[in-house]
mmCIF file of N, CA, C and O in Angstrom:
data_model
loop_
_atom_site.group_PDB
_atom_site.id
_atom_site.type_symbol
_atom_site.label_atom_id
_atom_site.label_comp_id
_atom_site.label_asym_id
_atom_site.label_seq_id
_atom_site.Cartn_x
_atom_site.Cartn_y
_atom_site.Cartn_z
ATOM 1 N N MET A 732 0.837 -1.177 0.000
ATOM 2 C CA MET A 732 0.000 0.000 0.000
ATOM 3 C C MET A 732 0.885 1.245 0.000
ATOM 4 O O MET A 732 1.895 1.296 0.683
ATOM 5 N N ASP A 733 0.464 2.233 -0.731
ATOM 6 C CA ASP A 733 1.206 3.474 -0.887
ATOM 7 C C ASP A 733 1.228 4.273 0.428
ATOM 8 O O ASP A 733 0.180 4.494 1.050
ATOM 9 N N LYS A 734 2.404 4.725 0.825
ATOM 10 C CA LYS A 734 2.557 5.486 2.067
ATOM 11 C C LYS A 734 1.748 6.775 2.046
ATOM 12 O O LYS A 734 1.182 7.171 3.065
ATOM 13 N N SER A 735 1.682 7.420 0.900
ATOM 14 C CA SER A 735 0.928 8.681 0.823
ATOM 15 C C SER A 735 -0.569 8.445 1.036
ATOM 16 O O SER A 735 -1.255 9.289 1.611
ATOM 17 N N LEU A 736 -1.074 7.297 0.605
ATOM 18 C CA LEU A 736 -2.478 6.963 0.826
ATOM 19 C C LEU A 736 -2.732 6.707 2.316
ATOM 20 O O LEU A 736 -3.744 7.152 2.863
ATOM 21 N N ILE A 737 -1.821 6.018 2.968
ATOM 22 C CA ILE A 737 -1.944 5.779 4.412
ATOM 23 C C ILE A 737 -1.991 7.123 5.141
ATOM 24 O O ILE A 737 -2.844 7.351 5.997
ATOM 25 N N GLN A 738 -1.086 8.015 4.785
ATOM 26 C CA GLN A 738 -1.043 9.327 5.419
ATOM 27 C C GLN A 738 -2.336 10.108 5.165
ATOM 28 O O GLN A 738 -2.891 10.722 6.078
ATOM 29 N N GLU A 739 -2.833 10.066 3.955
ATOM 30 C CA GLU A 739 -4.074 10.761 3.602
ATOM 31 C C GLU A 739 -5.246 10.258 4.441
ATOM 32 O O GLU A 739 -6.050 11.052 4.945
ATOM 33 N N ILE A 740 -5.340 8.953 4.616
ATOM 34 C CA ILE A 740 -6.419 8.354 5.413
ATOM 35 C C ILE A 740 -6.323 8.809 6.860
ATOM 36 O O ILE A 740 -7.321 9.178 7.484
ATOM 37 N N ILE A 741 -5.127 8.793 7.413
ATOM 38 C CA ILE A 741 -4.927 9.193 8.807
ATOM 39 C C ILE A 741 -5.253 10.674 8.994
ATOM 40 O O ILE A 741 -5.886 11.065 9.970
ATOM 41 N N LEU A 742 -4.847 11.514 8.048
ATOM 42 C CA LEU A 742 -5.104 12.949 8.159
ATOM 43 C C LEU A 742 -6.593 13.287 8.121
ATOM 44 O O LEU A 742 -7.017 14.285 8.697
ATOM 45 N N LYS A 743 -7.394 12.451 7.482
ATOM 46 C CA LYS A 743 -8.844 12.670 7.479
ATOM 47 C C LYS A 743 -9.410 12.511 8.886
ATOM 48 O O LYS A 743 -10.350 13.192 9.272
ATOM 49 N N ARG A 744 -8.831 11.609 9.651
ATOM 50 C CA ARG A 744 -9.317 11.331 11.016
ATOM 51 C C ARG A 744 -8.591 12.166 12.067
ATOM 52 O O ARG A 744 -9.175 12.553 13.077
ATOM 53 N N ILE A 745 -7.308 12.441 11.816
ATOM 54 C CA ILE A 745 -6.481 13.189 12.760
ATOM 55 C C ILE A 745 -5.785 14.304 11.972
ATOM 56 O O ILE A 745 -4.650 14.145 11.514
ATOM 57 N N PRO A 746 -6.473 15.432 11.778
ATOM 58 C CA PRO A 746 -5.985 16.473 10.870
ATOM 59 C C PRO A 746 -4.592 17.039 11.175
ATOM 60 O O PRO A 746 -3.898 17.459 10.267
ATOM 61 N N ASP A 747 -4.183 17.065 12.442
ATOM 62 C CA ASP A 747 -2.867 17.632 12.763
ATOM 63 C C ASP A 747 -1.756 16.577 12.825
ATOM 64 O O ASP A 747 -0.646 16.861 13.254
ATOM 65 N N ALA A 748 -2.052 15.374 12.378
ATOM 66 C CA ALA A 748 -1.079 14.281 12.453
ATOM 67 C C ALA A 748 0.135 14.539 11.561
ATOM 68 O O ALA A 748 0.007 15.034 10.449
ATOM 69 N N GLU A 749 1.288 14.203 12.094
ATOM 70 C CA GLU A 749 2.523 14.193 11.317
ATOM 71 C C GLU A 749 2.943 12.735 11.216
ATOM 72 O O GLU A 749 3.152 12.074 12.230
ATOM 73 N N CYS A 750 3.038 12.232 9.996
ATOM 74 C CA CYS A 750 3.345 10.824 9.759
ATOM 75 C C CYS A 750 4.736 10.682 9.158
ATOM 76 O O CYS A 750 5.101 11.430 8.254
ATOM 77 N N SER A 751 5.479 9.724 9.671
ATOM 78 C CA SER A 751 6.753 9.388 9.048
ATOM 79 C C SER A 751 6.842 7.866 8.965
ATOM 80 O O SER A 751 6.299 7.144 9.799
ATOM 81 N N PHE A 752 7.513 7.406 7.929
ATOM 82 C CA PHE A 752 7.589 5.977 7.643
ATOM 83 C C PHE A 752 9.037 5.517 7.652
ATOM 84 O O PHE A 752 9.918 6.224 7.179
ATOM 85 N N VAL A 753 9.243 4.316 8.154
ATOM 86 C CA VAL A 753 10.554 3.682 8.143
ATOM 87 C C VAL A 753 10.374 2.291 7.556
ATOM 88 O O VAL A 753 9.463 1.570 7.949
ATOM 89 N N GLY A 754 11.208 1.924 6.594
ATOM 90 C CA GLY A 754 11.141 0.595 6.007
ATOM 91 C C GLY A 754 10.307 0.557 4.750
ATOM 92 O O GLY A 754 9.946 1.580 4.182
ATOM 93 N N ASP A 755 9.990 -0.680 4.333
ATOM 94 C CA ASP A 755 9.216 -0.882 3.113
ATOM 95 C C ASP A 755 7.943 -1.647 3.427
ATOM 96 O O ASP A 755 7.633 -1.902 4.577
ATOM 97 N N SER A 756 7.223 -2.048 2.397
ATOM 98 C CA SER A 756 5.918 -2.677 2.589
ATOM 99 C C SER A 756 5.963 -3.972 3.385
ATOM 100 O O SER A 756 4.995 -4.339 4.031
ATOM 101 N N CYS A 757 7.090 -4.677 3.350
ATOM 102 C CA CYS A 757 7.194 -5.934 4.097
ATOM 103 C C CYS A 757 7.523 -5.696 5.569
ATOM 104 O O CYS A 757 7.255 -6.537 6.411
ATOM 105 N N ASN A 758 8.127 -4.567 5.866
ATOM 106 C CA ASN A 758 8.551 -4.263 7.225
ATOM 107 C C ASN A 758 8.369 -2.770 7.461
ATOM 108 O O ASN A 758 9.332 -2.043 7.640
ATOM 109 N N LEU A 759 7.121 -2.315 7.450
ATOM 110 C CA LEU A 759 6.810 -0.897 7.510
ATOM 111 C C LEU A 759 6.512 -0.456 8.937
ATOM 112 O O LEU A 759 5.698 -1.060 9.632
ATOM 113 N N LYS A 760 7.179 0.617 9.350
ATOM 114 C CA LYS A 760 6.905 1.225 10.652
ATOM 115 C C LYS A 760 6.372 2.627 10.397
ATOM 116 O O LYS A 760 6.937 3.386 9.616
ATOM 117 N N LEU A 761 5.279 2.944 11.055
ATOM 118 C CA LEU A 761 4.645 4.247 10.953
ATOM 119 C C LEU A 761 4.751 4.949 12.296
ATOM 120 O O LEU A 761 4.403 4.375 13.332
ATOM 121 N N VAL A 762 5.255 6.184 12.274
ATOM 122 C CA VAL A 762 5.302 7.007 13.475
ATOM 123 C C VAL A 762 4.335 8.165 13.264
ATOM 124 O O VAL A 762 4.456 8.898 12.276
ATOM 125 N N VAL A 763 3.379 8.295 14.169
ATOM 126 C CA VAL A 763 2.364 9.347 14.061
ATOM 127 C C VAL A 763 2.459 10.238 15.294
ATOM 128 O O VAL A 763 2.361 9.759 16.421
ATOM 129 N N SER A 764 2.652 11.533 15.058
ATOM 130 C CA SER A 764 2.675 12.530 16.132
ATOM 131 C C SER A 764 1.452 13.423 15.979
ATOM 132 O O SER A 764 1.135 13.862 14.876
ATOM 133 N N SER A 765 0.780 13.693 17.105
ATOM 134 C CA SER A 765 -0.400 14.551 17.062
ATOM 135 C C SER A 765 -0.713 15.068 18.459
ATOM 136 O O SER A 765 -0.589 14.336 19.450
ATOM 137 N N LEU A 766 -1.151 16.321 18.534
ATOM 138 C CA LEU A 766 -1.617 16.873 19.808
ATOM 139 C C LEU A 766 -2.902 16.185 20.258
ATOM 140 O O LEU A 766 -3.233 16.202 21.439
ATOM 141 N N THR A 767 -3.610 15.552 19.339
ATOM 142 C CA THR A 767 -4.825 14.798 19.652
ATOM 143 C C THR A 767 -4.546 13.699 20.666
ATOM 144 O O THR A 767 -5.411 13.337 21.455
ATOM 145 N N PHE A 768 -3.325 13.178 20.665
ATOM 146 C CA PHE A 768 -2.969 12.071 21.554
ATOM 147 C C PHE A 768 -2.690 12.518 22.991
ATOM 148 O O PHE A 768 -2.612 11.680 23.888
ATOM 149 N N LYS A 769 -2.517 13.825 23.191
ATOM 150 C CA LYS A 769 -2.152 14.322 24.515
ATOM 151 C C LYS A 769 -3.182 13.897 25.561
ATOM 152 O O LYS A 769 -4.383 14.128 25.404
ATOM 153 N N GLY A 770 -2.715 13.246 26.603
ATOM 154 C CA GLY A 770 -3.582 12.798 27.690
ATOM 155 C C GLY A 770 -4.270 11.463 27.442
ATOM 156 O O GLY A 770 -4.911 10.928 28.339
ATOM 157 N N LEU A 771 -4.139 10.916 26.232
ATOM 158 C CA LEU A 771 -4.760 9.619 25.934
ATOM 159 C C LEU A 771 -3.795 8.488 26.255
ATOM 160 O O LEU A 771 -2.595 8.597 25.975
ATOM 161 N N PRO A 772 -4.303 7.393 26.796
ATOM 162 C CA PRO A 772 -3.445 6.220 26.991
ATOM 163 C C PRO A 772 -2.931 5.711 25.637
ATOM 164 O O PRO A 772 -3.578 5.911 24.604
ATOM 165 N N LEU A 773 -1.802 5.052 25.651
ATOM 166 C CA LEU A 773 -1.173 4.548 24.437
ATOM 167 C C LEU A 773 -2.141 3.688 23.616
ATOM 168 O O LEU A 773 -2.211 3.827 22.401
ATOM 169 N N ILE A 774 -2.909 2.846 24.266
ATOM 170 C CA ILE A 774 -3.844 1.966 23.549
ATOM 171 C C ILE A 774 -4.887 2.786 22.781
ATOM 172 O O ILE A 774 -5.246 2.451 21.655
ATOM 173 N N GLN A 775 -5.357 3.884 23.373
ATOM 174 C CA GLN A 775 -6.333 4.738 22.695
ATOM 175 C C GLN A 775 -5.698 5.471 21.511
ATOM 176 O O GLN A 775 -6.337 5.664 20.476
ATOM 177 N N GLN A 776 -4.443 5.872 21.663
ATOM 178 C CA GLN A 776 -3.725 6.508 20.566
ATOM 179 C C GLN A 776 -3.636 5.554 19.378
ATOM 180 O O GLN A 776 -3.915 5.921 18.241
ATOM 181 N N HIS A 777 -3.242 4.324 19.661
ATOM 182 C CA HIS A 777 -3.103 3.320 18.603
ATOM 183 C C HIS A 777 -4.455 2.993 17.968
ATOM 184 O O HIS A 777 -4.547 2.833 16.748
ATOM 185 N N LYS A 778 -5.496 2.921 18.783
ATOM 186 C CA LYS A 778 -6.828 2.634 18.248
ATOM 187 C C LYS A 778 -7.289 3.718 17.280
ATOM 188 O O LYS A 778 -7.906 3.417 16.256
ATOM 189 N N LEU A 779 -7.007 4.978 17.600
ATOM 190 C CA LEU A 779 -7.384 6.072 16.700
ATOM 191 C C LEU A 779 -6.761 5.880 15.323
ATOM 192 O O LEU A 779 -7.414 6.038 14.298
ATOM 193 N N VAL A 780 -5.481 5.537 15.305
ATOM 194 C CA VAL A 780 -4.780 5.349 14.034
ATOM 195 C C VAL A 780 -5.263 4.083 13.329
ATOM 196 O O VAL A 780 -5.626 4.115 12.149
ATOM 197 N N LEU A 781 -5.290 2.977 14.052
ATOM 198 C CA LEU A 781 -5.640 1.695 13.433
ATOM 199 C C LEU A 781 -7.089 1.651 12.966
ATOM 200 O O LEU A 781 -7.386 1.049 11.926
ATOM 201 N N ASN A 782 -7.994 2.286 13.702
ATOM 202 C CA ASN A 782 -9.399 2.318 13.264
ATOM 203 C C ASN A 782 -9.558 3.078 11.958
ATOM 204 O O ASN A 782 -10.422 2.744 11.149
ATOM 205 N N SER A 783 -8.729 4.077 11.742
ATOM 206 C CA SER A 783 -8.827 4.810 10.483
ATOM 207 C C SER A 783 -8.368 3.958 9.300
ATOM 208 O O SER A 783 -8.773 4.186 8.170
ATOM 209 N N LEU A 784 -7.546 2.955 9.576
ATOM 210 C CA LEU A 784 -7.020 2.067 8.529
ATOM 211 C C LEU A 784 -7.743 0.717 8.479
ATOM 212 O O LEU A 784 -7.350 -0.174 7.731
ATOM 213 N N LYS A 785 -8.799 0.573 9.263
ATOM 214 C CA LYS A 785 -9.507 -0.704 9.403
ATOM 215 C C LYS A 785 -9.917 -1.313 8.069
ATOM 216 O O LYS A 785 -9.721 -2.505 7.826
ATOM 217 N N ASP A 786 -10.499 -0.508 7.176
ATOM 218 C CA ASP A 786 -10.935 -1.025 5.877
ATOM 219 C C ASP A 786 -9.776 -1.595 5.074
ATOM 220 O O ASP A 786 -9.935 -2.599 4.367
ATOM 221 N N LYS A 787 -8.619 -0.975 5.168
ATOM 222 C CA LYS A 787 -7.441 -1.432 4.406
ATOM 223 C C LYS A 787 -6.925 -2.757 4.953
ATOM 224 O O LYS A 787 -6.475 -3.614 4.204
ATOM 225 N N PHE A 788 -6.996 -2.937 6.276
ATOM 226 C CA PHE A 788 -6.600 -4.220 6.857
ATOM 227 C C PHE A 788 -7.599 -5.308 6.463
ATOM 228 O O PHE A 788 -7.207 -6.415 6.114
ATOM 229 N N GLU A 789 -8.891 -4.988 6.530
ATOM 230 C CA GLU A 789 -9.925 -5.973 6.208
ATOM 231 C C GLU A 789 -9.884 -6.395 4.746
ATOM 232 O O GLU A 789 -10.139 -7.551 4.428
ATOM 233 N N SER A 790 -9.546 -5.470 3.854
ATOM 234 C CA SER A 790 -9.487 -5.800 2.427
ATOM 235 C C SER A 790 -8.198 -6.540 2.061
ATOM 236 O O SER A 790 -8.103 -7.124 0.995
ATOM 237 N N GLY A 791 -7.206 -6.470 2.951
ATOM 238 C CA GLY A 791 -5.935 -7.125 2.679
ATOM 239 C C GLY A 791 -4.929 -6.246 1.956
ATOM 240 O O GLY A 791 -3.802 -6.660 1.719
ATOM 241 N N SER A 792 -5.322 -5.013 1.616
ATOM 242 C CA SER A 792 -4.374 -4.128 0.935
ATOM 243 C C SER A 792 -3.287 -3.648 1.893
ATOM 244 O O SER A 792 -2.221 -3.224 1.469
ATOM 245 N N LEU A 793 -3.552 -3.741 3.178
ATOM 246 C CA LEU A 793 -2.560 -3.455 4.218
ATOM 247 C C LEU A 793 -2.585 -4.638 5.160
ATOM 248 O O LEU A 793 -3.626 -4.979 5.707
ATOM 249 N N HIS A 794 -1.452 -5.304 5.309
ATOM 250 C CA HIS A 794 -1.478 -6.532 6.117
ATOM 251 C C HIS A 794 -0.584 -6.485 7.346
ATOM 252 O O HIS A 794 -0.763 -7.262 8.264
ATOM 253 N N ALA A 795 0.399 -5.589 7.361
ATOM 254 C CA ALA A 795 1.277 -5.508 8.519
ATOM 255 C C ALA A 795 1.760 -4.074 8.682
ATOM 256 O O ALA A 795 2.090 -3.413 7.712
ATOM 257 N N LEU A 796 1.782 -3.620 9.934
ATOM 258 C CA LEU A 796 2.209 -2.255 10.192
ATOM 259 C C LEU A 796 2.672 -2.166 11.634
ATOM 260 O O LEU A 796 1.936 -2.517 12.557
ATOM 261 N N SER A 797 3.884 -1.716 11.823
ATOM 262 C CA SER A 797 4.389 -1.428 13.161
ATOM 263 C C SER A 797 4.055 0.027 13.439
ATOM 264 O O SER A 797 4.257 0.895 12.596
ATOM 265 N N LEU A 798 3.517 0.314 14.620
ATOM 266 C CA LEU A 798 3.014 1.643 14.901
ATOM 267 C C LEU A 798 3.651 2.222 16.154
ATOM 268 O O LEU A 798 3.779 1.545 17.179
ATOM 269 N N GLU A 799 3.996 3.498 16.075
ATOM 270 C CA GLU A 799 4.458 4.263 17.228
ATOM 271 C C GLU A 799 3.701 5.588 17.201
ATOM 272 O O GLU A 799 3.561 6.203 16.150
ATOM 273 N N THR A 800 3.174 5.995 18.363
ATOM 274 C CA THR A 800 2.470 7.266 18.424
ATOM 275 C C THR A 800 3.170 8.176 19.433
ATOM 276 O O THR A 800 3.747 7.710 20.415
ATOM 277 N N LYS A 801 3.084 9.478 19.150
ATOM 278 C CA LYS A 801 3.679 10.490 20.027
ATOM 279 C C LYS A 801 2.690 11.633 20.163
ATOM 280 O O LYS A 801 2.043 12.000 19.193
ATOM 281 N N SER A 802 2.587 12.182 21.358
ATOM 282 C CA SER A 802 1.657 13.298 21.568
ATOM 283 C C SER A 802 2.382 14.617 21.369
ATOM 284 O O SER A 802 3.023 15.126 22.267
ATOM 285 N N GLY A 803 2.236 15.132 20.165
ATOM 286 C CA GLY A 803 2.805 16.443 19.843
ATOM 287 C C GLY A 803 4.193 16.349 19.493
ATOM 288 O O GLY A 803 5.094 16.615 19.069
#
């Protein structure tokens, strides 16, 4: 899946998100920074990001993603 499409999907749900990618499609790590995460537990931060990508996981167009979130 194209990194720019992943970023576009996340920005629709988390408009101030800053996304950076490390690796390739077989070993992709996504780092998302957003003030939206401030005060949220880590699990809630991850759920916000992963729920926005739910359709892509269900369709199989995205099958693996390592995620790191940062508040601001």
